[in-house]
mmCIF file of C-alpha atoms in Angstrom:
data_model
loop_
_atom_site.group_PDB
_atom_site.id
_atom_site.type_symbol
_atom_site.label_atom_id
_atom_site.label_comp_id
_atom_site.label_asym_id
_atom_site.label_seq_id
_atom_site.Cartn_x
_atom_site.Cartn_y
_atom_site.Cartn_z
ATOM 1 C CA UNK A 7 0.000 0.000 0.000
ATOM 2 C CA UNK A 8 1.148 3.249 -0.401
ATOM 3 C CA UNK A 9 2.443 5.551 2.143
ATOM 4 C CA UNK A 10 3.560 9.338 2.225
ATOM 5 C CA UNK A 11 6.186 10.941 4.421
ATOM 6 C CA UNK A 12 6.785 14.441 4.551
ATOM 7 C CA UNK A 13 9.939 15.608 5.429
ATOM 8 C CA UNK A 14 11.851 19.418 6.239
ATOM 9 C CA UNK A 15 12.907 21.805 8.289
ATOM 10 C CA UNK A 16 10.601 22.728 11.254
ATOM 11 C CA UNK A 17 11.437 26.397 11.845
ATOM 12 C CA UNK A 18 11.200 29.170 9.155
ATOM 13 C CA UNK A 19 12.457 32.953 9.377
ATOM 14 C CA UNK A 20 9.662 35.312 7.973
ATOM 15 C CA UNK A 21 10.379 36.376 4.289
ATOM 16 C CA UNK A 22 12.519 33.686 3.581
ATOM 17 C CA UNK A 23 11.293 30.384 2.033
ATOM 18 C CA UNK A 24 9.492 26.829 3.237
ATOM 19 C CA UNK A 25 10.445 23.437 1.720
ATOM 20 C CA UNK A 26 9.107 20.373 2.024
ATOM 21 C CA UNK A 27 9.681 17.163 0.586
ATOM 22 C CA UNK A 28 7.151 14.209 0.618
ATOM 23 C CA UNK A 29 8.832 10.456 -0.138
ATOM 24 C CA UNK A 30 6.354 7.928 -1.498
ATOM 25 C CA UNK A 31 6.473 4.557 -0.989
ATOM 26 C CA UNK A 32 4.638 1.925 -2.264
ATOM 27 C CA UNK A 33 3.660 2.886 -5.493
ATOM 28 C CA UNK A 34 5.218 4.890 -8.001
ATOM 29 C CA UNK A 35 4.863 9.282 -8.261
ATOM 30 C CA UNK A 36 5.209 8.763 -12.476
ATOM 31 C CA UNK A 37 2.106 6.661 -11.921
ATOM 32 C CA UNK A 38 -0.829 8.610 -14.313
ATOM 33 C CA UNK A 39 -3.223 7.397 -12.262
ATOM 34 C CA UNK A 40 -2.704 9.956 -9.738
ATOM 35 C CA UNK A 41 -2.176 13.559 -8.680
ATOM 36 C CA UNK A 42 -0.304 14.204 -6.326
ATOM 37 C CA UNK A 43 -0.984 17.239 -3.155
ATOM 38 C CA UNK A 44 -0.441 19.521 -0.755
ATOM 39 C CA UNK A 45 -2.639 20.521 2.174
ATOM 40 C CA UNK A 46 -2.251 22.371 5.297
ATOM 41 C CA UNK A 47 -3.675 23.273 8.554
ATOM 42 C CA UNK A 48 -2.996 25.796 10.641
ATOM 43 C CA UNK A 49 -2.381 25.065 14.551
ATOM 44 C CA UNK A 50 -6.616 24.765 15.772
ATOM 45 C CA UNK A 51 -7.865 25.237 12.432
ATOM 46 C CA UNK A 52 -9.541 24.034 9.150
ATOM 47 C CA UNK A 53 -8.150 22.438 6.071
ATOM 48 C CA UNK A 54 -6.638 24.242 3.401
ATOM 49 C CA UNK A 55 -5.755 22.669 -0.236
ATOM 50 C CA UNK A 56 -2.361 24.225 -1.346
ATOM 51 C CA UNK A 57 -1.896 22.402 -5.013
ATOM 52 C CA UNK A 58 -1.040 19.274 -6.678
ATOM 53 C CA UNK A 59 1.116 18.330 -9.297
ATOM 54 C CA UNK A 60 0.854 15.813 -12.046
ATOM 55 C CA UNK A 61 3.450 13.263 -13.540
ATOM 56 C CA UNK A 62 3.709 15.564 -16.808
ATOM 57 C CA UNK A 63 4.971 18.100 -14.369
ATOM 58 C CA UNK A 64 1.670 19.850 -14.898
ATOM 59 C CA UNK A 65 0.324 22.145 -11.714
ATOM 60 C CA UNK A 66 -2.347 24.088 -10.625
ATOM 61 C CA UNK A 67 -2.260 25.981 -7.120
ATOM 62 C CA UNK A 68 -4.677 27.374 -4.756
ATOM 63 C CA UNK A 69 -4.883 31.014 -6.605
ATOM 64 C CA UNK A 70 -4.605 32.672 -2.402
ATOM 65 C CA UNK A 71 -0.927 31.072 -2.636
ATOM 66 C CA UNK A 72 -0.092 30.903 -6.247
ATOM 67 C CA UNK A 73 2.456 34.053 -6.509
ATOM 68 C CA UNK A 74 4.434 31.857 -3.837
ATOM 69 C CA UNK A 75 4.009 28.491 -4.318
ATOM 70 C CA UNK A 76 5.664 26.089 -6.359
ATOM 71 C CA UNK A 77 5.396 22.196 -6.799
ATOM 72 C CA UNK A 78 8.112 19.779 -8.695
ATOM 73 C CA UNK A 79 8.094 16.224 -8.877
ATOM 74 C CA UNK A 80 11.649 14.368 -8.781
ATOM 75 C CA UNK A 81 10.695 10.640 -10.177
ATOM 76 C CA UNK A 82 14.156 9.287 -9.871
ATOM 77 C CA UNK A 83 13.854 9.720 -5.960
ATOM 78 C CA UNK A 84 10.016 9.328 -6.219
ATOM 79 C CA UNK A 85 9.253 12.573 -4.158
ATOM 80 C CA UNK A 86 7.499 15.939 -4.561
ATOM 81 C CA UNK A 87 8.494 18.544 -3.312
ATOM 82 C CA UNK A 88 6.934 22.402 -1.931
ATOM 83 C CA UNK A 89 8.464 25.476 -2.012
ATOM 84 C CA UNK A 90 6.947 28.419 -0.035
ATOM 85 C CA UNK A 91 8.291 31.798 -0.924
ATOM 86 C CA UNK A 92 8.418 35.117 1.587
ATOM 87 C CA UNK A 93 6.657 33.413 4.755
ATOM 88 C CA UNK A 94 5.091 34.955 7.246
ATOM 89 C CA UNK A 95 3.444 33.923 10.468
ATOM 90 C CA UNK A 96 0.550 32.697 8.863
ATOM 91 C CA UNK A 97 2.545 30.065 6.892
ATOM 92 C CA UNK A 98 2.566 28.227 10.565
ATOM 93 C CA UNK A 99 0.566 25.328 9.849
ATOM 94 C CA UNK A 100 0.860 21.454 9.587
ATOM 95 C CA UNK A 101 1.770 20.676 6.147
ATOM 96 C CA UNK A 102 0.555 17.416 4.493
ATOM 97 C CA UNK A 103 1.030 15.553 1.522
ATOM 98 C CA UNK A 104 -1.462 13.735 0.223
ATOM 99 C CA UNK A 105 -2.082 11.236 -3.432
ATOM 100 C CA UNK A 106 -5.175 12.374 -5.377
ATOM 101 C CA UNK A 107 -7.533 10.849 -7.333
ATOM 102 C CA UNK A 108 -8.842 13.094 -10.065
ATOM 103 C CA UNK A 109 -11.859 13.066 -12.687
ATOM 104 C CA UNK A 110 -11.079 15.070 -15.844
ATOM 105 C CA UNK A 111 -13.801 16.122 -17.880
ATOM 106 C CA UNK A 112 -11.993 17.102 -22.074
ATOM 107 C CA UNK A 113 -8.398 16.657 -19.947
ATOM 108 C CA UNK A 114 -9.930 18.756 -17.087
ATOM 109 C CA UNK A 115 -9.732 18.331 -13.493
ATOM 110 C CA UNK A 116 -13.294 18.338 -12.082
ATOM 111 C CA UNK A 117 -13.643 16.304 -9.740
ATOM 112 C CA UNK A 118 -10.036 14.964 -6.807
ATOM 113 C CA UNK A 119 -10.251 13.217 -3.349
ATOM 114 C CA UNK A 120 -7.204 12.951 -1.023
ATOM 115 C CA UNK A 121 -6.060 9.416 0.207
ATOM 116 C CA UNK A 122 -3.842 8.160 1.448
ATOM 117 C CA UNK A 123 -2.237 11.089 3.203
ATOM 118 C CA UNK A 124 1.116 11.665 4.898
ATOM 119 C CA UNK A 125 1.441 11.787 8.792
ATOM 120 C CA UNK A 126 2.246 15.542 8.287
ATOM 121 C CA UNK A 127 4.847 17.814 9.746
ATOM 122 C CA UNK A 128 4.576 21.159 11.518
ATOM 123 C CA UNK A 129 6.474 24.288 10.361
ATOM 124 C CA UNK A 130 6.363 27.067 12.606
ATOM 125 C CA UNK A 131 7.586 30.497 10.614
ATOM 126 C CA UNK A 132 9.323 32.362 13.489
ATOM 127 C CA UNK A 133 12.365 34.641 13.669
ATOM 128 C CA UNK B 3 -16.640 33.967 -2.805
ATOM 129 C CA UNK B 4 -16.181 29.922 -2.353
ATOM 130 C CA UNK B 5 -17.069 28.127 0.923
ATOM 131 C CA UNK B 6 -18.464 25.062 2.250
ATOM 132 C CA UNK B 7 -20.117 25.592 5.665
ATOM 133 C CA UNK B 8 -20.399 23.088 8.409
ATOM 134 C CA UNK B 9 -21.389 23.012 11.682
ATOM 135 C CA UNK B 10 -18.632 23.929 14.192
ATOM 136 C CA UNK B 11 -19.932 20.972 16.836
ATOM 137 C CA UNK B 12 -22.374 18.303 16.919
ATOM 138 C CA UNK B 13 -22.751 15.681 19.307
ATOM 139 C CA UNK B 14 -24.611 12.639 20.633
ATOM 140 C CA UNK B 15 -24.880 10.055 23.103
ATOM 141 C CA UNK B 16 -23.423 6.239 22.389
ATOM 142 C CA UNK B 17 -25.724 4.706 19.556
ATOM 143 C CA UNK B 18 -27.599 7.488 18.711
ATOM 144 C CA UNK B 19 -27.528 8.839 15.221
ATOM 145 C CA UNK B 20 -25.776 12.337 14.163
ATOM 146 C CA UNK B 21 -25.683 14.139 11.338
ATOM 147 C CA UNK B 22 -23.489 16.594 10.089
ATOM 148 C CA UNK B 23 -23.976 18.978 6.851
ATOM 149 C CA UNK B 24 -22.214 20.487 4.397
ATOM 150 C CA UNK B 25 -23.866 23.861 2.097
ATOM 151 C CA UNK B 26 -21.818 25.085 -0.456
ATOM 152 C CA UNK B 27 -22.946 26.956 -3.553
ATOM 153 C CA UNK B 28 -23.037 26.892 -7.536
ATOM 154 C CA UNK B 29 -19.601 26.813 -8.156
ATOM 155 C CA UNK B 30 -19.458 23.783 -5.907
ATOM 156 C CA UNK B 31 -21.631 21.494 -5.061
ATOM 157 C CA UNK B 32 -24.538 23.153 -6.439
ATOM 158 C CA UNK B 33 -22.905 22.853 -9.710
ATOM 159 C CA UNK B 34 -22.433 18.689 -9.404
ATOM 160 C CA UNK B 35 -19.416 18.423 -8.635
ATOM 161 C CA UNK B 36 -18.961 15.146 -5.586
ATOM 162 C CA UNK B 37 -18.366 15.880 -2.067
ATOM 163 C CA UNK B 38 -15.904 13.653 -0.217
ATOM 164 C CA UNK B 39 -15.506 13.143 3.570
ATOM 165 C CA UNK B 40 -12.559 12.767 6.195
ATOM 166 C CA UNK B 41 -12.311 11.826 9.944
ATOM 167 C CA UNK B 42 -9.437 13.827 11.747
ATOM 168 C CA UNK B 43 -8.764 11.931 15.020
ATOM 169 C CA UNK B 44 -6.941 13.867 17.736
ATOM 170 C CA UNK B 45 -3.577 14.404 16.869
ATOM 171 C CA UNK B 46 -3.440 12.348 13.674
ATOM 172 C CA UNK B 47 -3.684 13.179 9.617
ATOM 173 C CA UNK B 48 -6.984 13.469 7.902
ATOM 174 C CA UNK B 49 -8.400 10.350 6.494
ATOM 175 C CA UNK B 50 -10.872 9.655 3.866
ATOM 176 C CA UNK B 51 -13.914 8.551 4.877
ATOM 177 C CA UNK B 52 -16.711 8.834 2.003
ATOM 178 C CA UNK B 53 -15.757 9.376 -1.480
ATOM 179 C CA UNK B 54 -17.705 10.846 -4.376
ATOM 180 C CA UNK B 55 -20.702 11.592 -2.302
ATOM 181 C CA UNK B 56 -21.335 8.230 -0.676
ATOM 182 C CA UNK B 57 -18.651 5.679 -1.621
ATOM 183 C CA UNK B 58 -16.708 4.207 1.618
ATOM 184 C CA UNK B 59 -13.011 2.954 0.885
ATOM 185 C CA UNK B 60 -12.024 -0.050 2.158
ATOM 186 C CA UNK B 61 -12.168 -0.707 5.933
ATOM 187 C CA UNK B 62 -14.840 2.015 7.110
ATOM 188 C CA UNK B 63 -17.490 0.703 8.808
ATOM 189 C CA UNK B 64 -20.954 0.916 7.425
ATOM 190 C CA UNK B 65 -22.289 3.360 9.920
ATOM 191 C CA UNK B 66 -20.756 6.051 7.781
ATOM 192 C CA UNK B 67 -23.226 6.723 4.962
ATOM 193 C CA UNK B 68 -23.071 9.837 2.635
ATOM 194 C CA UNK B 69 -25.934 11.719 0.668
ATOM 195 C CA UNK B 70 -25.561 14.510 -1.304
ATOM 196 C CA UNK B 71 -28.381 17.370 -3.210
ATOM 197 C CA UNK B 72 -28.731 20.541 -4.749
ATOM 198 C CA UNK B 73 -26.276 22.394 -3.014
ATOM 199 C CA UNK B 74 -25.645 20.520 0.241
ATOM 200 C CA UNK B 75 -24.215 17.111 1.510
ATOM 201 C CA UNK B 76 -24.507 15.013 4.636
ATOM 202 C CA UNK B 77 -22.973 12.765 6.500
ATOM 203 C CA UNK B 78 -24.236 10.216 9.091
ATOM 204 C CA UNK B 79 -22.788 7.995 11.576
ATOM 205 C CA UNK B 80 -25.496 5.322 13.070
ATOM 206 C CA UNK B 81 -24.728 3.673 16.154
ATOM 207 C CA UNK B 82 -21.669 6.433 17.617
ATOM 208 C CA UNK B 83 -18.958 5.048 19.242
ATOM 209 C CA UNK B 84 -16.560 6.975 21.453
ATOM 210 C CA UNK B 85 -13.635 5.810 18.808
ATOM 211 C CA UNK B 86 -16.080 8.505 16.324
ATOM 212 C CA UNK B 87 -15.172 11.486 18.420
ATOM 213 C CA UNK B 88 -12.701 13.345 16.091
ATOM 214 C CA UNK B 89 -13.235 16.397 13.141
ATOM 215 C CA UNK B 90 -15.221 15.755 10.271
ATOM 216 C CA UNK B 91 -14.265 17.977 6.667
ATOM 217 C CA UNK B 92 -16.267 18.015 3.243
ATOM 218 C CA UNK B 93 -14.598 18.458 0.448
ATOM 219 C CA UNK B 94 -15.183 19.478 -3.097
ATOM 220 C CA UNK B 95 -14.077 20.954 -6.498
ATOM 221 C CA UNK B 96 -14.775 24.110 -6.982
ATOM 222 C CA UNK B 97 -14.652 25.736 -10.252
ATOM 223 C CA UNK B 98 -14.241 29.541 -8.928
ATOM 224 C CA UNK B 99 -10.785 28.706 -7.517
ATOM 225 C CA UNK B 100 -10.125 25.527 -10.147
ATOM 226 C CA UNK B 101 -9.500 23.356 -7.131
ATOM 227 C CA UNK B 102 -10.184 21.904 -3.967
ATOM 228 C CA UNK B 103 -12.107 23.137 -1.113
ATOM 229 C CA UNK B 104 -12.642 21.968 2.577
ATOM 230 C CA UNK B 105 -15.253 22.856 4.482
ATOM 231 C CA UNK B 106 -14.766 24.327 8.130
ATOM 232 C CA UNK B 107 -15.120 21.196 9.966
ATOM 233 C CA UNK B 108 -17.107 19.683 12.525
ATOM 234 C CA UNK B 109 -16.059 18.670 15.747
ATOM 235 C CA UNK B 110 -18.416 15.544 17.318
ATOM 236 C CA UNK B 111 -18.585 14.882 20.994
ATOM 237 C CA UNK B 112 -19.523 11.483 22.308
ATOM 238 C CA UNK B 113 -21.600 12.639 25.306
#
């Protein structure tokens, strides 16, 4: 079955920039079957969907985080990776990584669940 | 803008039924896209509970049922346990932001 680990550094300056790294295991990240995501959530609060990334290297981002946020996809290590630029306080949140399953509609995403989903990993952004 | 509202708390006694709702809007729900489900326990990741508006993966018990209309979802757990106590979060495409959207979340107390 396949599992998800995130991995990175815990602590964060403000302005500078978050990265994460989520290992699969189990089951291949070139697999076309799949999307694969980031999610967070803030210490005491709700979910929030960050992006996802497909084997073609193809993205698409929350657009409240898009000017920051990037996604790549490393298949020789099968990993994705985050990269939050110019963090702030709010950044602070448990990050997760997460394998999607997505309906296209014409080549479309319309329709993506989450599962399974990494343990997660808190980054506090803190000077 | 795009949001899918839930109750902030629900709760009920051992073996009652609870339900727990999800409203969202025409770029959501309302406008067919599925609603999917996830169980946070305390201190632990999200995990999917009802898929595609009332499809349960592998392993999760049938007292987790799904329904979904218009512009609104529900879920309901039958005969609660004190293992159910934990944060319950819709999900669903949205095409005003081209991606995913959680609702709130709802936390259930076994009284």
């Amino acid at each position: 079955q396949v599992q998800l680990l995130e991995s990175g550094p815990g602590l964060v300056k403000p302005s500078e920039t978050l990265s994460l790294t989520c290992t699969v295991s189990g089951g291949p990240v070139s697999s076309g079957s799949y999307y694969w995501s980031w999610i967070r959530q803030p210490p005491g609060k709700g979910l929030e969907w960050i992006g996802y990334i497909y084997y073609s290297g193809s993205t698409n981002y929350n657009p409240s985080l898009e000017s920051r946020v990037t996604i790549s996809l490393d298949t020789s290590k099968n990993q994705f990776s985050l990269k939050l630029s110019s963090v702030t306080a709010a950044d602070t949140a448990v990050y997760y990584c997460a394998r999607t399953s997505v309906i296209t509609i014409f080549g479309v995403v319309r329709n993506n669940w989450f599962d399974p989903w990494g343990q997660g990993t808190l980054v506090t952004v803190s000077s | 803008q795009s949001v899918l509202t839930q109750p902030p708390s629900v709760s009920g006694a051992p073996g009652q039924r609870v339900t727990i709702s999800c409203t969202g809007s025409s770029s959501n729900i309302g406008a067919g896209y599925d609603v999917h489900w996830y169980q946070q326990l305390p201190g632990t990741a999200p995990k999917l509970l009802i898929y595609r508006n009332n499809n349960r993966p592998s392993g999760v018990p049938d007292r987790f049922s799904g329904s979904k209309s218009a512009t609104s979802a529900s879920l309901a757990i039958t005969g609660l346990q004190a293992e159910d106590e934990a944060d319950y979060y819709c999900q669903s495409y949205d095409s005003s932001l081209s991606g995913s959207l959680f609702g709130g979340g709802t936390k259930l107390t076994v009284l």
